[in-house]
Coordinates of N, CA and C in Angstrom, one line a residue:
M1 N 1.0 -1.7 0.1 CA 0.6 -0.1 -0.5 C 1.1 1.3 -0.4
L2 N 2.1 1.2 0.5 CA 2.7 2.3 0.8 C 3.9 2.7 -0.4
C3 N 3.8 1.3 -1.2 CA 4.6 2.2 -2.7 C 3.5 2.3 -3.9
I4 N 1.8 2.1 -3.4 CA 1.3 2.7 -4.5 C 0.8 4.0 -4.1
L5 N 0.5 4.7 -2.5 CA 0.7 6.2 -2.4 C 1.7 6.7 -2.6
L6 N 3.1 5.6 -2.5 CA 4.0 6.7 -2.9 C 4.3 7.2 -4.5
G7 N 3.3 6.1 -5.5 CA 3.7 6.3 -6.5 C 2.5 7.0 -7.3
V8 N 1.5 7.4 -6.4 CA 0.1 8.6 -6.5 C 0.4 9.4 -6.2
L9 N 1.4 10.2 -4.9 CA 2.2 10.7 -4.8 C 2.8 11.4 -6.0
A10 N 3.9 10.6 -6.5 CA 5.4 11.3 -7.6 C 4.4 12.1 -8.5
L11 N 3.1 10.9 -9.0 CA 2.8 11.2 -10.3 C 2.3 12.7 -9.8
H12 N 1.0 12.7 -8.8 CA 1.0 13.6 -8.6 C 1.5 14.8 -8.3
L13 N 2.9 15.3 -8.3 CA 3.9 15.9 -7.8 C 4.2 16.3 -9.5
L14 N 4.4 15.4 -10.1 CA 5.1 15.1 -11.8 C 3.9 16.4 -12.2
V15 N 2.2 16.0 -12.3 CA 1.6 16.9 -12.9 C 1.8 18.2 -12.4
F16 N 1.8 18.6 -10.8 CA 2.0 20.3 -10.6 C 3.2 20.6 -11.1
I17 N 3.7 19.6 -11.2 CA 5.1 20.4 -11.5 C 5.2 20.8 -13.8
L18 N 4.7 19.9 -13.6 CA 4.0 20.4 -15.5 C 3.3 21.8 -15.8
L19 N 2.4 20.9 -14.9 CA 1.5 22.2 -14.8 C 2.2 24.1 -14.4
I20 N 2.6 24.4 -13.8 CA 3.5 25.4 -12.7 C 4.5 25.6 -14.6
V21 N 4.8 24.5 -14.8 CA 6.0 24.6 -15.9 C 5.2 25.4 -17.2
S22 N 4.2 24.4 -17.4 CA 3.5 24.7 -18.4 C 2.7 26.6 -19.1
T23 N 2.1 26.6 -17.3 CA 2.0 28.0 -17.8 C 2.3 29.0 -16.8
A24 N 3.4 28.9 -16.4 CA 5.1 29.8 -16.4 C 6.1 30.5 -17.9
S25 N 6.2 29.7 -18.3 CA 7.5 29.4 -19.5 C 6.9 30.0 -20.6
S26 N 7.8 30.1 -22.0 CA 7.1 31.6 -22.7 C 7.9 30.6 -23.7
Q27 N 6.8 29.5 -24.0 CA 7.2 28.3 -25.1 C 6.0 27.6 -25.9
W28 N 5.3 29.0 -26.1 CA 3.6 27.9 -26.4 C 4.0 27.6 -27.6
T29 N 4.3 29.3 -28.7 CA 4.5 28.7 -30.1 C 5.8 29.4 -30.3
V30 N 6.3 28.5 -30.9 CA 7.9 29.4 -31.3 C 8.1 29.4 -33.3
E31 N 8.5 30.6 -33.2 CA 9.5 30.7 -34.8 C 10.3 30.9 -35.2
A32 N 10.8 31.3 -36.1 CA 12.5 31.1 -36.4 C 12.9 32.6 -35.3
R33 N 12.1 33.3 -35.5 CA 12.3 35.2 -35.4 C 11.7 34.8 -33.5
G34 N 11.5 34.6 -33.4 CA 10.8 34.5 -31.5 C 9.9 33.6 -31.0
H35 N 9.1 34.2 -30.2 CA 8.3 33.2 -29.4 C 6.9 33.4 -28.4
T36 N 6.4 33.6 -28.6 CA 4.4 34.2 -27.5 C 4.5 32.6 -26.6
D37 N 3.9 33.3 -25.5 CA 3.2 32.6 -24.2 C 1.6 33.0 -24.4
L38 N 1.6 32.5 -22.8 CA 0.2 33.2 -22.8 C -0.2 34.4 -22.0
W39 N 1.5 35.3 -21.8 CA 1.5 36.2 -20.7 C 1.9 37.3 -22.1
Y40 N 2.9 37.2 -23.0 CA 3.8 38.0 -24.1 C 4.2 37.0 -25.2
N41 N 4.0 38.3 -26.5 CA 5.2 37.8 -27.6 C 6.1 38.3 -27.3
C42 N 6.9 37.6 -27.9 CA 8.8 38.0 -28.0 C 8.7 38.1 -29.1
H43 N 9.8 38.4 -29.5 CA 10.4 38.9 -31.3 C 11.9 39.3 -31.8
S44 N 12.5 38.9 -31.7 CA 14.0 39.9 -32.2 C 13.6 40.7 -33.7
D45 N 14.3 41.0 -34.0 CA 15.0 42.8 -35.0 C 16.5 42.6 -35.3
T46 N 16.5 43.4 -36.3 CA 17.9 44.1 -36.2 C 17.6 45.0 -35.2
Q47 N 16.6 45.7 -34.9 CA 16.8 46.3 -34.0 C 16.9 46.3 -32.2
G48 N 17.2 44.5 -32.0 CA 17.0 43.7 -31.2 C 16.2 42.8 -30.4
Y49 N 15.5 42.1 -29.4 CA 14.3 41.7 -28.4 C 13.5 42.6 -28.3
H50 N 12.2 42.0 -28.8 CA 11.2 42.9 -27.9 C 10.5 42.1 -27.7
C51 N 9.3 42.9 -26.5 CA 8.3 41.8 -25.7 C 7.6 42.6 -25.8
S52 N 5.9 42.1 -26.0 CA 5.2 42.7 -25.5 C 4.1 41.9 -25.0
Q53 N 3.2 42.6 -24.6 CA 1.8 42.2 -23.7 C 0.9 41.4 -24.5
A54 N 0.8 40.0 -24.6 CA 0.3 39.2 -25.0 C -1.4 40.0 -25.2
S55 N -2.3 39.8 -25.8 CA -3.5 40.3 -26.7 C -4.4 40.7 -25.4
N56 N -5.5 40.7 -25.6 CA -7.0 41.5 -24.4 C -7.3 40.3 -24.7
E57 N -7.4 39.6 -25.9 CA -8.8 39.0 -26.6 C -9.2 37.8 -25.4
D58 N -10.7 37.9 -25.5 CA -11.7 36.7 -25.0 C -10.5 35.2 -24.4
W59 N -10.3 35.5 -25.9 CA -9.5 33.6 -25.9 C -8.3 33.5 -25.2
I60 N -7.7 34.7 -25.4 CA -6.3 34.3 -24.4 C -6.2 34.7 -23.2
Q61 N -7.5 35.5 -23.0 CA -8.0 35.8 -21.3 C -8.4 34.2 -20.6
A62 N -9.2 34.2 -21.5 CA -10.0 32.1 -21.1 C -9.0 30.8 -21.2
V63 N -7.9 31.1 -21.8 CA -6.6 30.5 -21.4 C -5.7 30.6 -20.3
Q64 N -5.4 31.5 -20.0 CA -4.6 32.0 -18.8 C -5.2 31.9 -17.4
A65 N -6.7 32.1 -17.7 CA -7.4 31.9 -16.3 C -7.6 29.8 -15.8
L66 N -8.3 29.4 -17.4 CA -8.1 27.9 -17.4 C -6.5 27.6 -16.6
M67 N -5.4 27.7 -16.9 CA -4.4 27.3 -16.8 C -4.3 27.3 -15.3
I68 N -4.4 28.4 -15.0 CA -4.6 28.7 -13.0 C -5.2 28.1 -12.7
L69 N -6.4 28.5 -13.1 CA -7.1 27.4 -11.7 C -7.1 25.4 -11.5
A70 N -6.0 25.4 -13.0 CA -6.0 24.2 -13.1 C -4.6 23.7 -12.2
V71 N -3.7 24.8 -12.4 CA -2.9 25.1 -11.1 C -3.5 24.7 -10.0
V72 N -4.0 25.8 -9.7 CA -4.8 25.9 -8.2 C -5.2 24.3 -7.4
F73 N -6.4 24.3 -8.4 CA -6.9 22.7 -8.2 C -6.0 21.6 -8.0
C74 N -5.2 21.5 -9.1 CA -4.5 20.5 -8.1 C -3.5 20.8 -7.3
F75 N -3.1 21.4 -6.8 CA -2.3 22.2 -5.4 C -3.1 21.8 -4.6
V76 N -5.0 22.4 -4.3 CA -5.6 22.1 -3.2 C -5.7 20.2 -3.5
S77 N -5.9 19.9 -4.9 CA -6.0 18.7 -4.7 C -4.5 17.4 -3.8
L78 N -3.4 18.4 -3.2 CA -2.2 17.8 -3.5 C -2.8 17.9 -2.2
L79 N -3.6 19.2 -1.3 CA -3.2 19.4 0.1 C -4.0 18.2 0.8
A80 N -5.8 18.2 -0.3 CA -6.9 17.7 0.3 C -6.4 15.3 0.5
F81 N -5.2 15.8 -0.5 CA -4.6 14.1 -0.8 C -4.1 14.2 1.1
A82 N -2.9 14.8 0.9 CA -2.1 14.8 2.6 C -3.1 14.7 3.6
Y83 N -4.4 15.8 3.6 CA -5.0 15.7 4.8 C -6.3 14.6 5.0
Q84 N -6.3 13.9 3.7 CA -7.3 12.6 4.0 C -6.3 11.4 3.9
L85 N -4.8 11.6 3.7 CA -4.5 10.4 4.7 C -4.4 10.1 5.9
F86 N -4.1 10.7 6.4 CA -4.3 11.2 8.6 C -5.5 11.2 8.5
R87 N -6.5 11.6 8.3 CA -8.2 11.2 8.4 C -8.5 11.3 7.9
L88 N -8.5 10.3 6.8 CA -10.1 9.4 6.3 C -9.9 8.0 7.2
F89 N -11.5 7.5 7.5 CA -11.4 6.3 8.5 C -10.5 4.8 7.0
K90 N -10.7 4.0 8.2 CA -10.2 2.5 7.1 C -11.4 2.5 5.8
G91 N -10.7 2.2 5.3 CA -11.5 1.9 3.7 C -11.8 2.9 3.0
G92 N -11.9 4.1 3.4 CA -12.6 5.3 2.9 C -11.8 5.6 1.9
R93 N -12.7 6.1 1.1 CA -11.9 6.8 -0.3 C -11.5 7.9 -0.8
F94 N -11.0 8.6 -1.4 CA -10.1 9.7 -1.3 C -11.8 10.4 -2.9
F95 N -12.1 10.8 -2.4 CA -13.3 10.9 -3.4 C -13.3 12.5 -3.7
F96 N -12.7 13.0 -2.6 CA -12.2 15.0 -2.5 C -10.9 15.2 -3.2
T97 N -10.1 13.9 -2.9 CA -9.5 14.8 -3.9 C -9.0 14.5 -5.3
S98 N -10.0 13.3 -5.6 CA -10.7 12.5 -6.9 C -10.6 13.8 -7.5
I99 N -11.9 14.4 -7.3 CA -12.7 15.8 -8.0 C -12.2 16.7 -8.1
F100 N -11.4 17.4 -7.2 CA -10.3 18.0 -7.5 C -9.0 18.6 -8.5
Q101 N -8.5 16.8 -8.4 CA -7.4 16.3 -9.7 C -8.5 16.0 -11.0
I102 N -9.4 15.6 -11.4 CA -10.5 15.3 -12.3 C -10.6 17.1 -13.3
L103 N -11.1 17.3 -12.0 CA -11.2 19.2 -12.9 C -9.8 19.9 -13.3
A104 N -8.8 19.7 -12.0 CA -7.3 20.2 -12.8 C -7.5 19.7 -14.2
S105 N -7.8 18.5 -14.4 CA -7.4 18.0 -15.4 C -8.3 18.2 -16.6
V106 N -9.4 18.7 -16.1 CA -10.7 19.5 -17.6 C -10.0 20.7 -17.6
F107 N -9.8 21.5 -16.8 CA -9.4 22.8 -17.2 C -7.9 22.7 -18.0
V108 N -6.9 22.0 -17.7 CA -5.4 22.4 -18.4 C -6.5 21.7 -19.8
M109 N -7.2 21.0 -19.8 CA -7.7 20.2 -21.7 C -8.5 20.6 -22.4
C110 N -9.3 22.3 -21.1 CA -10.2 23.0 -21.8 C -9.1 24.0 -22.3
A111 N -8.4 24.4 -21.5 CA -7.3 25.4 -22.2 C -6.7 25.4 -23.4
A112 N -6.2 23.8 -23.5 CA -5.1 23.6 -24.5 C -6.1 23.3 -26.1
I113 N -7.4 23.3 -25.4 CA -8.1 23.2 -27.0 C -8.4 24.7 -27.1
I114 N -8.6 25.3 -26.3 CA -9.2 26.4 -27.3 C -7.4 27.6 -27.0
Y115 N -7.0 26.9 -26.6 CA -5.1 28.3 -27.4 C -4.9 27.4 -29.3
T116 N -5.8 25.9 -28.7 CA -5.2 25.2 -30.9 C -6.3 25.5 -31.6
V117 N -7.5 25.7 -31.1 CA -8.7 26.3 -32.5 C -8.1 27.9 -32.2
M118 N -8.4 28.7 -31.6 CA -8.2 30.1 -31.9 C -6.6 30.9 -31.7
R119 N -5.6 30.2 -31.4 CA -4.3 30.6 -32.0 C -4.0 31.8 -33.5
P120 N -3.7 32.9 -33.0 CA -3.9 33.2 -34.2 C -2.9 33.4 -35.7
D121 N -2.1 33.0 -35.3 CA -0.6 32.6 -36.0 C -0.6 30.6 -36.5
S122 N -1.2 30.9 -37.8 CA -1.5 28.9 -37.6 C 0.2 28.6 -38.9
D123 N 1.1 29.4 -38.7 CA 2.0 28.9 -39.5 C 3.2 28.9 -38.5
K124 N 2.8 29.4 -37.1 CA 4.2 28.8 -36.3 C 3.7 27.2 -35.5
D125 N 5.3 27.2 -35.1 CA 5.2 26.0 -34.4 C 4.7 26.2 -32.5
Y126 N 4.5 24.7 -32.5 CA 3.6 24.3 -30.8 C 5.3 24.4 -30.1
G127 N 5.3 25.5 -29.4 CA 6.4 25.2 -28.8 C 6.6 23.8 -26.5
Y128 N 7.7 23.7 -26.2 CA 7.0 22.6 -24.6 C 6.5 23.0 -24.3
S129 N 6.1 24.5 -24.2 CA 5.2 24.3 -22.8 C 3.7 24.0 -23.7
Y130 N 3.4 24.4 -25.0 CA 1.9 23.8 -25.2 C 2.3 22.3 -24.9
V131 N 3.3 21.7 -25.7 CA 3.0 20.1 -25.2 C 3.0 19.5 -23.3
L132 N 3.7 20.3 -23.1 CA 2.9 20.1 -21.5 C 2.0 20.1 -20.8
A133 N 1.8 21.2 -21.5 CA -0.4 21.2 -20.9 C -0.7 19.8 -21.9
W134 N -0.5 19.7 -23.1 CA -1.1 18.2 -23.2 C -0.9 17.0 -22.4
V135 N 0.8 16.9 -22.5 CA 0.6 15.7 -21.5 C 0.2 15.5 -20.0
A136 N 0.4 16.9 -19.6 CA -0.4 17.2 -18.0 C -2.0 16.7 -18.1
F137 N -2.9 17.2 -19.2 CA -3.8 16.3 -19.4 C -4.3 15.2 -18.7
P138 N -3.2 13.9 -19.2 CA -3.7 12.6 -19.4 C -3.7 12.1 -17.9
L139 N -1.9 12.6 -17.7 CA -1.7 12.5 -16.6 C -2.6 12.8 -15.0
S140 N -2.9 14.0 -15.4 CA -3.8 14.3 -14.1 C -5.5 13.7 -13.9
L141 N -5.7 13.0 -15.0 CA -6.7 12.8 -15.3 C -6.5 11.4 -14.8
I142 N -5.5 10.5 -14.8 CA -4.7 9.1 -14.2 C -4.7 9.4 -13.0
S143 N -4.0 10.6 -12.6 CA -4.4 10.3 -11.5 C -5.8 10.4 -10.1
G144 N -6.7 11.5 -11.2 CA -7.6 11.6 -10.7 C -8.2 10.3 -10.1
L145 N -8.3 9.4 -11.1 CA -9.3 8.1 -11.3 C -8.0 7.6 -10.7
I146 N -7.5 7.4 -10.4 CA -6.4 6.2 -9.1 C -7.3 6.7 -7.8
Y147 N -7.5 8.6 -8.0 CA -7.7 8.4 -6.4 C -9.1 8.3 -6.5
L148 N -9.8 7.8 -7.3 CA -11.3 7.5 -7.3 C -11.2 6.7 -6.5
I149 N -10.4 5.0 -7.2 CA -10.6 4.0 -6.8 C -10.0 3.3 -5.5
L150 N -8.7 4.7 -5.3 CA -7.7 4.4 -4.4 C -9.1 4.0 -2.9
R151 N -8.5 3.1 -1.9 CA -8.5 3.4 -0.6 C -8.2 3.1 0.5
K152 N -8.5 3.9 1.7 CA -7.2 3.9 2.4 C -7.3 2.3 3.2
K153 N -6.2 1.7 3.2 CA -6.0 1.2 4.6 C -4.9 1.4 6.1
D154 N -4.7 0.2 6.6 CA -4.4 0.6 8.0 C -3.2 1.0 7.6

């Protein structure tokens, strides 16, 4: 049982780190002369390297909000797991932890889908931050489903 709990905890921490890196890093889309993320658009030209804030369009603000919600819900799920690990009665399930983790996976999935559909420059390539967001989605969903079926033993 201890190995399972440590494995689930390691998976949860991995998802949390992926979500933080994906939200905060600057490589959602890349091109030869610059990159774009959720917060800034950066490019280089003959005068140097310039960054400007991301557009104020509704879709990018929705992606920003959903990614932040995914990070927050994943963190709350981690705290709920720690609390339930010590307070849950024998044979109980980690429902509260599971709900928050599954919601985090839904938020990151929605953010990635919105970014995929709405990004303005389709000639740019996707960056590693975008890929990390998509990798975090199934991992957080799997983690939430594991919490759903996991029972506490003594």
